[in-house]
Short mmCIF file of C-alpha atoms and ligand atoms in Angstrom, two decimals:
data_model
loop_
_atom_site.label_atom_id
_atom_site.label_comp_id
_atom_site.label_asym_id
_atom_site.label_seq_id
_atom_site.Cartn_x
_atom_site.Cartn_y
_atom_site.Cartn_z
CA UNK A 1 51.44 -39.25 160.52
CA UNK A 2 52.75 -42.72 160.70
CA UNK A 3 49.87 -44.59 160.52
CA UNK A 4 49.25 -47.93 159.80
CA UNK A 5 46.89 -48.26 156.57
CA UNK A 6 44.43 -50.65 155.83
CA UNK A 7 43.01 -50.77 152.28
CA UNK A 8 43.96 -52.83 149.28
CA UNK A 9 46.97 -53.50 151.68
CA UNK A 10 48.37 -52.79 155.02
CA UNK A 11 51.52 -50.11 154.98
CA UNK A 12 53.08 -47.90 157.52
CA UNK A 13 52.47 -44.88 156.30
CA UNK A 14 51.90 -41.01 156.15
CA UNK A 15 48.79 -39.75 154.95
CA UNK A 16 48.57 -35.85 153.15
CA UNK A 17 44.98 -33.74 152.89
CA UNK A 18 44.79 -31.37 150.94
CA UNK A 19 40.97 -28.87 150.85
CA UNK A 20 39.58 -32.03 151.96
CA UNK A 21 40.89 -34.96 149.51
CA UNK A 22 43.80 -37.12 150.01
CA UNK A 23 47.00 -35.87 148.17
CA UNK A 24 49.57 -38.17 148.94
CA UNK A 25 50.78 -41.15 150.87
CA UNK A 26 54.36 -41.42 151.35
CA UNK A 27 56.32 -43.22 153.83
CA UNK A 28 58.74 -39.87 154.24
CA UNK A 29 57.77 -37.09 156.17
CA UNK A 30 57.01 -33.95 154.22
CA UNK A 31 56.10 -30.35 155.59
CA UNK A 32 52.08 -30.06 156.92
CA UNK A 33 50.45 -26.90 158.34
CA UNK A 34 48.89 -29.43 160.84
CA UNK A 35 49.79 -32.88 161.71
CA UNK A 36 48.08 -35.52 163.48
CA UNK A 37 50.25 -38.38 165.21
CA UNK A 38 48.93 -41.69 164.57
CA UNK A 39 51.41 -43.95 165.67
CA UNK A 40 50.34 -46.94 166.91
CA UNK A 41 46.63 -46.23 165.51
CA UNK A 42 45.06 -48.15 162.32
CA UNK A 43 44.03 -45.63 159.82
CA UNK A 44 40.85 -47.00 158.15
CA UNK A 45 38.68 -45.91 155.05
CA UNK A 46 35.33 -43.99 157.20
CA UNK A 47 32.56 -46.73 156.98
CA UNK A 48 29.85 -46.54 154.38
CA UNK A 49 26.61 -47.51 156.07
CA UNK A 50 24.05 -47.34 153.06
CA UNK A 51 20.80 -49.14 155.30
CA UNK A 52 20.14 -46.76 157.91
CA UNK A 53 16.30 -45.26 159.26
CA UNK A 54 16.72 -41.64 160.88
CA UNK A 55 13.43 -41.23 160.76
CA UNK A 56 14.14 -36.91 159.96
CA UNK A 57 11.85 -35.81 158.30
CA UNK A 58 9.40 -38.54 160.25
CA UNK A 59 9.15 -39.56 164.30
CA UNK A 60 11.95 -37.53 166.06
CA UNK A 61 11.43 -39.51 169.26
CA UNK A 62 13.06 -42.46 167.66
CA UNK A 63 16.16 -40.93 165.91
CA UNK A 64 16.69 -37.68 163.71
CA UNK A 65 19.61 -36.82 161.69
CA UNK A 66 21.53 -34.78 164.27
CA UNK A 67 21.52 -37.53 166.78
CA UNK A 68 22.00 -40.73 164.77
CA UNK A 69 24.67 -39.12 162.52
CA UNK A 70 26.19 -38.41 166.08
CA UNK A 71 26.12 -42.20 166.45
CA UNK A 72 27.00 -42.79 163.46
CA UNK A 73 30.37 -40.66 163.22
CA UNK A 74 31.41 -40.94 166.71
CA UNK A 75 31.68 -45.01 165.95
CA UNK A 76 33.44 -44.53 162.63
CA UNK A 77 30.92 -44.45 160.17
CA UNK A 78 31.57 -41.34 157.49
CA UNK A 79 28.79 -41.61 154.78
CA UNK A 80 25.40 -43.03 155.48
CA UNK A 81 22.24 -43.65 152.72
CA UNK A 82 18.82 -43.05 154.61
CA UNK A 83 15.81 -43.66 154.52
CA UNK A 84 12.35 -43.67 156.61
CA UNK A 85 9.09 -45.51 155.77
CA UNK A 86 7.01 -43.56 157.77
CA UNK A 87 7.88 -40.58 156.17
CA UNK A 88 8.68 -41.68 152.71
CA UNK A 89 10.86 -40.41 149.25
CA UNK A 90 8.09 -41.06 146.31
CA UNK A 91 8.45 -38.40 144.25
CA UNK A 92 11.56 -35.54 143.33
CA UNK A 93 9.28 -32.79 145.32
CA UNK A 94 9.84 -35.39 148.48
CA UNK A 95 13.26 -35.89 147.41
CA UNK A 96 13.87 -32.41 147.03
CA UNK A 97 11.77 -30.99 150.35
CA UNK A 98 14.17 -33.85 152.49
CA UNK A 99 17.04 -32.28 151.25
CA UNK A 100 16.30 -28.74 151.86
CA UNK A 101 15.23 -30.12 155.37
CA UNK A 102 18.43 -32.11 156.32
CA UNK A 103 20.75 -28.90 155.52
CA UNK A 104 22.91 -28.65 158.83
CA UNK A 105 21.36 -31.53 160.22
CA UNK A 106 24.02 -33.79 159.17
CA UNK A 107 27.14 -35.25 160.73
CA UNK A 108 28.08 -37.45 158.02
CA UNK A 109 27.89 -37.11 154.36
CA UNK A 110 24.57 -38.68 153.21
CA UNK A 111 22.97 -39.89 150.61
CA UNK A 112 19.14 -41.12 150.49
CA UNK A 113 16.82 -43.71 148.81
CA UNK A 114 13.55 -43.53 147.12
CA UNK A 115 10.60 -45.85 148.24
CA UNK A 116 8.44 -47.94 145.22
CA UNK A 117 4.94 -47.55 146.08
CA UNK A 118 2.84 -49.77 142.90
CA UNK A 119 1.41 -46.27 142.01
CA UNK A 120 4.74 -44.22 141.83
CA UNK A 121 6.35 -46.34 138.92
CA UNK A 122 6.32 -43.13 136.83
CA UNK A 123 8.47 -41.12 139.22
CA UNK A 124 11.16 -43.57 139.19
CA UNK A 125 12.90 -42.41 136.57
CA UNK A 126 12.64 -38.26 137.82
CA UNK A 127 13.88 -39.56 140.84
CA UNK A 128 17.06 -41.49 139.77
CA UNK A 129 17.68 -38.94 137.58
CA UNK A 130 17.52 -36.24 140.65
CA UNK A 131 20.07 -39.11 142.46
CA UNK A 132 18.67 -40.89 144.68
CA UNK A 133 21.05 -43.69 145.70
CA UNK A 134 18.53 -46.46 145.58
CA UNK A 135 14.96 -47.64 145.31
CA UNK A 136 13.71 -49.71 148.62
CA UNK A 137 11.29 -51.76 148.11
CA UNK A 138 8.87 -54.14 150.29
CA UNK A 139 7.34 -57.48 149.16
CA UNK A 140 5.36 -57.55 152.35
CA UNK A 141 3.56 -54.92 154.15
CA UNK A 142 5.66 -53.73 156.82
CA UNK A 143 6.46 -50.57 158.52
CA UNK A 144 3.02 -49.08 157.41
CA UNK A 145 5.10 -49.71 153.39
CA UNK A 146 2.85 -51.64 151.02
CA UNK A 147 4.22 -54.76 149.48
CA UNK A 148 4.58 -55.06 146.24
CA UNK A 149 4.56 -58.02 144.67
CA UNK A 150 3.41 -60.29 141.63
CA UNK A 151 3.24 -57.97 138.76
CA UNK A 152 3.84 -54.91 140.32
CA UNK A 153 7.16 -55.79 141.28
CA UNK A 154 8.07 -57.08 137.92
CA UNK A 155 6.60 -54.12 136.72
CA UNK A 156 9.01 -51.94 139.15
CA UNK A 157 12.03 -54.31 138.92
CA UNK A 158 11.72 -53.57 134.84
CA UNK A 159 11.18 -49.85 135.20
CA UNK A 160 14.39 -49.44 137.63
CA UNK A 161 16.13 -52.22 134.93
CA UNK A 162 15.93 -49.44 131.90
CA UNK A 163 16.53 -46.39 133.75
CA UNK A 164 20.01 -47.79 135.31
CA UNK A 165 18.98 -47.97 139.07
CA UNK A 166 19.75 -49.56 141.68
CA UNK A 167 17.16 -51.26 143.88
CA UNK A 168 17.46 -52.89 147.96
CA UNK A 169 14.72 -55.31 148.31
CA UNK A 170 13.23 -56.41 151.76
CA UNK A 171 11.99 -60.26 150.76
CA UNK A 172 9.11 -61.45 152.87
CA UNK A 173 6.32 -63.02 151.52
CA UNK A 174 3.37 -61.48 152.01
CA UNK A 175 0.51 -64.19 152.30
CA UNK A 176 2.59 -65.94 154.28
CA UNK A 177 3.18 -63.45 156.97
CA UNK A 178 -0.85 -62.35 156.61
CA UNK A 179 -1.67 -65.89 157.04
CA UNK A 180 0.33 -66.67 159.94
CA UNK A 181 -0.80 -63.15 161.93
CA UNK A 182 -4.24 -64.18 161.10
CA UNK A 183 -3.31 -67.56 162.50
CA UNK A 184 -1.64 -66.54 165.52
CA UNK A 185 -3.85 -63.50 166.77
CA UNK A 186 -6.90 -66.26 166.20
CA UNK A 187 -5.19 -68.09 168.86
CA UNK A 188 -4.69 -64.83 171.07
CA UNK A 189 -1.21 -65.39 171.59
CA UNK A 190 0.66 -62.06 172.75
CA UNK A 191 3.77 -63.90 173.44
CA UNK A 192 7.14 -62.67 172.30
CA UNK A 193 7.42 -66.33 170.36
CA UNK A 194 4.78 -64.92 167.94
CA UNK A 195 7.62 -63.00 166.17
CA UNK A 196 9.10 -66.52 164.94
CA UNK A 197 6.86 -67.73 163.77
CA UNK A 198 5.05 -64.73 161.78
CA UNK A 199 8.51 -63.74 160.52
CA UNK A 200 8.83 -67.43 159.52
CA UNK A 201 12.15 -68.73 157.71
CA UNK A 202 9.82 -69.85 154.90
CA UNK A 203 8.12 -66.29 154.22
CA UNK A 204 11.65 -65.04 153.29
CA UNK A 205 13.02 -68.12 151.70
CA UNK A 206 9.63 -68.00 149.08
CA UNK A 207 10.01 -64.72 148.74
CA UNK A 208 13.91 -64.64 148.08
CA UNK A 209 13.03 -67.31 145.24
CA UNK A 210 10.29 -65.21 143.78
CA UNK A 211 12.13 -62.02 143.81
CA UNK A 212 15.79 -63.59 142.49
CA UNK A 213 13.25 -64.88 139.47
CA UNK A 214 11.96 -61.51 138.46
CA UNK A 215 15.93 -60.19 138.92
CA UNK A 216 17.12 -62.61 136.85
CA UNK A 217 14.34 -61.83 133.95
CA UNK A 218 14.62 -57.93 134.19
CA UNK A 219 18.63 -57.46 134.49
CA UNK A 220 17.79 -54.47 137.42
CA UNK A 221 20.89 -54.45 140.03
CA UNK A 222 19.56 -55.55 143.19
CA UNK A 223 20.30 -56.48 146.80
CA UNK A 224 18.36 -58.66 148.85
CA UNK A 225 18.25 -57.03 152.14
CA UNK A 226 19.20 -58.28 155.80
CA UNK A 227 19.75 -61.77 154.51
CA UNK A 228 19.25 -63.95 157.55
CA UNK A 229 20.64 -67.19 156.84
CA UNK A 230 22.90 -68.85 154.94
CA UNK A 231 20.61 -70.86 153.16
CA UNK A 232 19.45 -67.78 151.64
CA UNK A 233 23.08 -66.26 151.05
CA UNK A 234 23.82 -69.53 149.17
CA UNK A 235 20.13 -68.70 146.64
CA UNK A 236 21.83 -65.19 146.04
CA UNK A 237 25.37 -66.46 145.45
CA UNK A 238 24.00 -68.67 143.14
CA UNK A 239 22.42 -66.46 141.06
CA UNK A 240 25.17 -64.43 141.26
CA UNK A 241 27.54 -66.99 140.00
CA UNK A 242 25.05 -67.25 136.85
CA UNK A 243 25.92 -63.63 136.32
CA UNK A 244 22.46 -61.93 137.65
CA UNK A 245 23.26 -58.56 139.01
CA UNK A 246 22.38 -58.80 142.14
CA UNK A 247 24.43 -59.35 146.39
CA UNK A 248 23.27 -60.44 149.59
CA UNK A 249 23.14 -57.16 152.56
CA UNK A 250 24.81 -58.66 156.20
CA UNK A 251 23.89 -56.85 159.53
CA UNK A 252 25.24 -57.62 162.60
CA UNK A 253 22.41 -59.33 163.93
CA UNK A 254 21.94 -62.27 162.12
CA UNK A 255 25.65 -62.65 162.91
CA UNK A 256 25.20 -62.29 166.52
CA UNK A 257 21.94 -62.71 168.38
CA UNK A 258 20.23 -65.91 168.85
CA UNK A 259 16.35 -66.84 167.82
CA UNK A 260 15.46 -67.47 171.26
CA UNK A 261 16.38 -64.51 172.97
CA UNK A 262 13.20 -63.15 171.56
CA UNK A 263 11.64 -65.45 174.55
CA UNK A 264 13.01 -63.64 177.11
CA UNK A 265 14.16 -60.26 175.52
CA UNK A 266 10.96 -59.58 173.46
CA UNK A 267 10.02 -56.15 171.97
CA UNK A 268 14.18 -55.46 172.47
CA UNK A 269 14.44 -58.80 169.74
CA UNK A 270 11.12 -57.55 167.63
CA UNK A 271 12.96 -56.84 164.38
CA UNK A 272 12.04 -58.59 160.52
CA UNK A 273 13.25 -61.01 159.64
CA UNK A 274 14.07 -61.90 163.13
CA UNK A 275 17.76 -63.67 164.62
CA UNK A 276 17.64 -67.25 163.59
CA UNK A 277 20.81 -68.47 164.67
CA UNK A 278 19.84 -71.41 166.84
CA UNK A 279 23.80 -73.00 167.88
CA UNK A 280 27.33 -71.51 167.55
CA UNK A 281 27.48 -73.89 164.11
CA UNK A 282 24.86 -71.77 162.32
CA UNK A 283 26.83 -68.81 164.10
CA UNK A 284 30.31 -70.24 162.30
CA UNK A 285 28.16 -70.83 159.24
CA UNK A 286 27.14 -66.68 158.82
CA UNK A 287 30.72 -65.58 159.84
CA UNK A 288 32.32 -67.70 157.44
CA UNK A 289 30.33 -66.72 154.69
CA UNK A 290 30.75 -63.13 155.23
CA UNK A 291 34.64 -64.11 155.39
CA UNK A 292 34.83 -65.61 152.05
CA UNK A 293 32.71 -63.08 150.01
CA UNK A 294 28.87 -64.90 150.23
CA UNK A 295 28.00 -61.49 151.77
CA UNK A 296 28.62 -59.00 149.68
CA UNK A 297 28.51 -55.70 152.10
CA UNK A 298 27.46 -55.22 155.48
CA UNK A 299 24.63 -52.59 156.89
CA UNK A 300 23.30 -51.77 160.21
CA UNK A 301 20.33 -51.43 159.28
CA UNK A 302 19.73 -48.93 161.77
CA UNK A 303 16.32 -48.59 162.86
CA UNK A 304 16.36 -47.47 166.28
CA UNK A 305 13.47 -47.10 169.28
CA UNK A 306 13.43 -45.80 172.39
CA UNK A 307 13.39 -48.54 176.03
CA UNK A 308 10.07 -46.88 176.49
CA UNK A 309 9.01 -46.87 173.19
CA UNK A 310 9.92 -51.02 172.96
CA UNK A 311 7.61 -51.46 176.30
CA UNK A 312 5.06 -49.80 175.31
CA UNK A 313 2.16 -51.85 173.60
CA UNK A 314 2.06 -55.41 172.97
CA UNK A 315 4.66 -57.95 171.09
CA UNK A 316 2.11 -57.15 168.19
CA UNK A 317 2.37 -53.29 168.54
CA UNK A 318 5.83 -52.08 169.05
CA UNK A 319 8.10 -50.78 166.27
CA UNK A 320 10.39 -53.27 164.78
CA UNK A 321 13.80 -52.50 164.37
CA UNK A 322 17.00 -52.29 166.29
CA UNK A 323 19.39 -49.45 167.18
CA UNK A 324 22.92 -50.26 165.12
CA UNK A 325 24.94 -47.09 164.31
CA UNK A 326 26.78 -47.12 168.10
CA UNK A 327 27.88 -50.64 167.72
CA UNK A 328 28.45 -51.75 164.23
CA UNK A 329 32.49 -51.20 163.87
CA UNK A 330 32.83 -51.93 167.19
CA UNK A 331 31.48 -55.42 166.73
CA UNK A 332 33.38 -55.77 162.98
CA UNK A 333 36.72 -54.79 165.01
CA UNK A 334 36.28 -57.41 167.78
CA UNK A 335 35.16 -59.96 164.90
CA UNK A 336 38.99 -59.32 163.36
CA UNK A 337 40.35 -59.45 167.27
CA UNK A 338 38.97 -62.81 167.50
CA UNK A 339 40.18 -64.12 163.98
CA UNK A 340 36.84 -64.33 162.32
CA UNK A 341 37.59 -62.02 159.69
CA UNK A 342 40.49 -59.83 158.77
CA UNK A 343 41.04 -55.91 158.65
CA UNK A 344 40.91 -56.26 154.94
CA UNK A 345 37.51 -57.96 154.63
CA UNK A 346 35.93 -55.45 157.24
CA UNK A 347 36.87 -52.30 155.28
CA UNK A 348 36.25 -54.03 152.17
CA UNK A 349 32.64 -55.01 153.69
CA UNK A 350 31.50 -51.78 155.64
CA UNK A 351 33.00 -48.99 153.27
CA UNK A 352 34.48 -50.04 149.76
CA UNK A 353 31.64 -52.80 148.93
CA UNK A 354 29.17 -50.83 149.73
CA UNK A 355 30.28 -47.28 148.62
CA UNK A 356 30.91 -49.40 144.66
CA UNK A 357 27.28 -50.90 144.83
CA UNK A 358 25.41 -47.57 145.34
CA UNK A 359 27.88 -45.58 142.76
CA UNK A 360 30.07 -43.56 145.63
CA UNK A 361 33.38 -44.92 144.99
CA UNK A 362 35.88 -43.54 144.24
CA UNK A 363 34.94 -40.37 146.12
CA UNK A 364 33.77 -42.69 149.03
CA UNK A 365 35.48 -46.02 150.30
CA UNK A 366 38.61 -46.25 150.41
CA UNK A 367 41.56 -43.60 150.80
CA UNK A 368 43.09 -43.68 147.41
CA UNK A 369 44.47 -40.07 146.18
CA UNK A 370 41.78 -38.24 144.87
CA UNK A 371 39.13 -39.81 147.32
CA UNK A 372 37.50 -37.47 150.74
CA UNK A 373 39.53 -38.20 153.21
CA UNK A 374 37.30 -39.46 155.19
CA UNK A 375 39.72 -41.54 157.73
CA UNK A 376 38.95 -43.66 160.99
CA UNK A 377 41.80 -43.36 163.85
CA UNK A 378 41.54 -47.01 165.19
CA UNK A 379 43.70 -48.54 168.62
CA UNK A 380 43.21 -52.01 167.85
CA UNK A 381 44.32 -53.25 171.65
CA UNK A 382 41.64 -51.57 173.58
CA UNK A 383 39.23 -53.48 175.05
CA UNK A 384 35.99 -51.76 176.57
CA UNK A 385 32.48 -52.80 176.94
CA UNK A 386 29.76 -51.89 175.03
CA UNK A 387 27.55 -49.61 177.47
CA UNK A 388 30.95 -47.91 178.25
CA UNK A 389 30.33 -45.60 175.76
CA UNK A 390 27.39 -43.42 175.91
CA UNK A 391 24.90 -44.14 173.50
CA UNK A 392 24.34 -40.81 170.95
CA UNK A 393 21.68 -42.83 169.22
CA UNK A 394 17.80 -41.47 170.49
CA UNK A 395 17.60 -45.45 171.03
CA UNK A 396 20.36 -45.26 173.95
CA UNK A 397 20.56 -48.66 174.27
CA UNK A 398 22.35 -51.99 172.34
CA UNK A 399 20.86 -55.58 171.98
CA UNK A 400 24.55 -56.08 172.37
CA UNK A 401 25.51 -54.06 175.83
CA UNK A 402 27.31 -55.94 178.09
CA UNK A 403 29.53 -57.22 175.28
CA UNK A 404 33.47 -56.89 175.96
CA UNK A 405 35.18 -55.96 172.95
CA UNK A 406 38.78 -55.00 170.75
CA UNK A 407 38.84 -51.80 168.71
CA UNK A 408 38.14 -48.41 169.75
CA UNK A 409 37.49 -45.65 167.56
CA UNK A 410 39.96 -42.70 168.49
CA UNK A 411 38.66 -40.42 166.12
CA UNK A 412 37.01 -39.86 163.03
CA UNK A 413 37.84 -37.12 160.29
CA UNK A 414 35.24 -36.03 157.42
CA UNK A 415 36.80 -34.78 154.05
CA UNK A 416 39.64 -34.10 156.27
CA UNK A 417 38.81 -31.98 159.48
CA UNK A 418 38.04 -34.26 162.73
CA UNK A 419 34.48 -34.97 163.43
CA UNK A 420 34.35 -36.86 166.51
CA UNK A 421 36.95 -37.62 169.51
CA UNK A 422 36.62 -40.64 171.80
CA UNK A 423 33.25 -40.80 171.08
CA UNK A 424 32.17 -37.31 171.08
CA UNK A 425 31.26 -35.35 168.42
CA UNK A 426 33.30 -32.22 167.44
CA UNK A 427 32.66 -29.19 165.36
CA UNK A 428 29.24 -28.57 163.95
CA UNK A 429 27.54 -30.60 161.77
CA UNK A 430 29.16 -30.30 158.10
CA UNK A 431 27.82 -33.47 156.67
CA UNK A 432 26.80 -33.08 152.73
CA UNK A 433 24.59 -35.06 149.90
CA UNK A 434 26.79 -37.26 148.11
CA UNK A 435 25.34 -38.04 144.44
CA UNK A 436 25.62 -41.01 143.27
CA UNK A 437 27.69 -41.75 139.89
CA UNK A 438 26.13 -44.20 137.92
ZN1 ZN B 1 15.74 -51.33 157.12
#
């Protein structure tokens, strides 16, 4: 009750649920059989984080889908799409044998992605058809994923094309980032620098360009994940502009940490592609562009380890990926504190954007009547520091602790019964599979 929405546009407000849906909102107060007060809160659309790694089915030291749904919910985010490499979706038995498994395991509603392996191009099809949200695919070999690339992945790009899917692309290229580990390991350099140069700026750039090419000649509806610079958000907005189907992915960290932390933070920066912001310019250049629409929706890209797991093994050895799920609003909120973006770009970037490019609007993303209400209870004035809050991520840590920031999530409410409280989860976990609608 008395609320202040944001959505299309901000309005004082009381919201109505009604077997989980919204009913109404109306600015007079009608009869409830419960009410929540939420004066002085922001009532906000829950996020849509549709890049996240829970690794469940897969490593349960790093994350499973009890724990980072935990993380995910406590900090705001409602619906997540998931997937693990090492223990991939290639076929509907997969598909089907992960969702039997993640029945109760789930804090958030969920939907999951498919990986292309070049020798599962004839389960694509099964698979969309049995809704998976998306097809990830890997034009280097990362994660223990093959790349695909060259003819393959026009071959896949086509195939997803004519059955209507959807497809998120990781864009390195691959004898680049062969040639440079050869390189480097030659040398016997075990240095955290390494990263920088493996993971060069030009491996993605080529690979961008080759990939856009084989969008632009199939039609498929693509994203270009965990675009790291804006040189490369201005190659996708400008095939965009042409009218190819595809949108640049932002995640937090190539909006906020710096290429050479990785000297003195190492495994804790070993992530791909790695930060490249060099000066506070480049920093202005990312922020701006996600302001003014050259990102087209923002992920974690959640893809947590433990500190023992990140200090164990050489620069070479340790997982890549970063924890995200605990700190992604939080970060978005201060962002709109400091006047970088506004309320209406961040819901518009971390739930409607994303919930319209994987086909979950209009049941997810926004709070329309009709949609879950899936709602985020926001005090916009309090200022904490991140580390304040435990950590409900297996990671239990943030690149970003230390940071002081505006915006604390109060509570969070799935298809209309509260989930989470001051960053505790409540209830058992009643997270679902949300299909996709085409
Ligand atoms: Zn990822």
């Amino acid at each position: 009750m008395g609320g202040t929405l944001i959505g299309a546009e901000e309005s004082r407000s009381n919201l109505y649920v009604s077997e989980g849906r919204v009913a109404l909102w109306d600015a007079e107060a009608h009869p409830a059989r419960e009410s929540v007060d939420a004066s002085g809160l922001l009532v906000l659309p829950g996020m849509v984080d549709t890049h996240v790694h829970l690794m469940d089915p897969g490593d349960a030291s790093r994350e499973t889908f009890p724990d980072g749904s935990a993380a995910a919910v406590a900090n705001g985010v409602t619906t997540v799409i998931e997937h693990t490499h090492g223990h991939p979706v290639r076929s509907v038995a997969d598909f089907h044998d992960k969702l039997d498994h993640l029945q109760g395991r789930a804090r958030t509603d969920y939907g999951l992605a498919a990986h292309v392996w070049s020798d599962n191009l004839t389960d694509l099809s099964d698979l969309w058809t049995a809704g998976v949200a998306f097809f990830k695919i890997f034009t280097c070999a990362t994660h223990g994923v093959p790349a695909v690339e060259g003819d393959d992945l026009r071959k896949a790009l086509a195939e997803i094309a004519g059955i209507g899917g959807a497809t998120l692309i990781h864009c390195e290229d691959d004898s680049l980032t062969a040639e440079a580990e050869r390189r480097l390991r030659a040398t016997g350099r075990t240095d955290p620098g390494v990263l920088i140069e493996w993971r060069s700026r030009s491996a993605e750039q080529t690979s961008v360009e080759a990939v856009l090419s084989l969008i632009r000649q199939t039609g498929v509806r693509a994203t270009i994940a965990h675009v790291s610079t804006p040189d490369i958000a201005h190659l996708v907005a400008a095939a965009r502009a042409e009218g190819v189907d595809v949108v640049a992915e932002a995640c937090p960290q190539y909006l906020h940490l710096r290429e050479d932390e990785v000297h003195a933070q190492g495994a804790l920066r070993k992530f791909t592609p790695p930060a490249r912001i060099r000066s506070d310019a480049d920093e202005e250049a990312m922020w701006r562009l996600l302001g003014e629409g050259g990102f087209e929706h923002l992920s974690s890209d959640h893809a947590p380890s433990t500190l023992t797991q990140k200090s164990t093994g050489t620069i070479w050895e340790v997982h890549f990926g970063l924890p995200g799920l605990d700190t992604t609003l939080a970060l978005m909120m201060e962002a709109v504190a400091a006047g970088r973006i506004t309320w209406t770009r961040l819901v518009g970037l971390y739930s409607e954007a994303p919930a319209r490019r994987y086909g979950l609007y209009p049941r997810k993303g926004h709070l329309g009547v009709g949609a879950d209400a899936d709602f985020v209870l926001v005090d916009p004035h309090r200022s904490w520091r991140i580390g304040d809050r435990p950590y409900l991520s297996r990671a239990g840590w943030s690149p970003y602790e230390g940071r002081q920031v505006r915006g604390w999530v109060h509570a969070t409410y799935l298809r209309g019964v509260r989930a989470a409280l001051e960053g505790v989860p409540v209830g058992d976990p009643r997270g679902v599979f949300v299909r996709p609608q085409p």
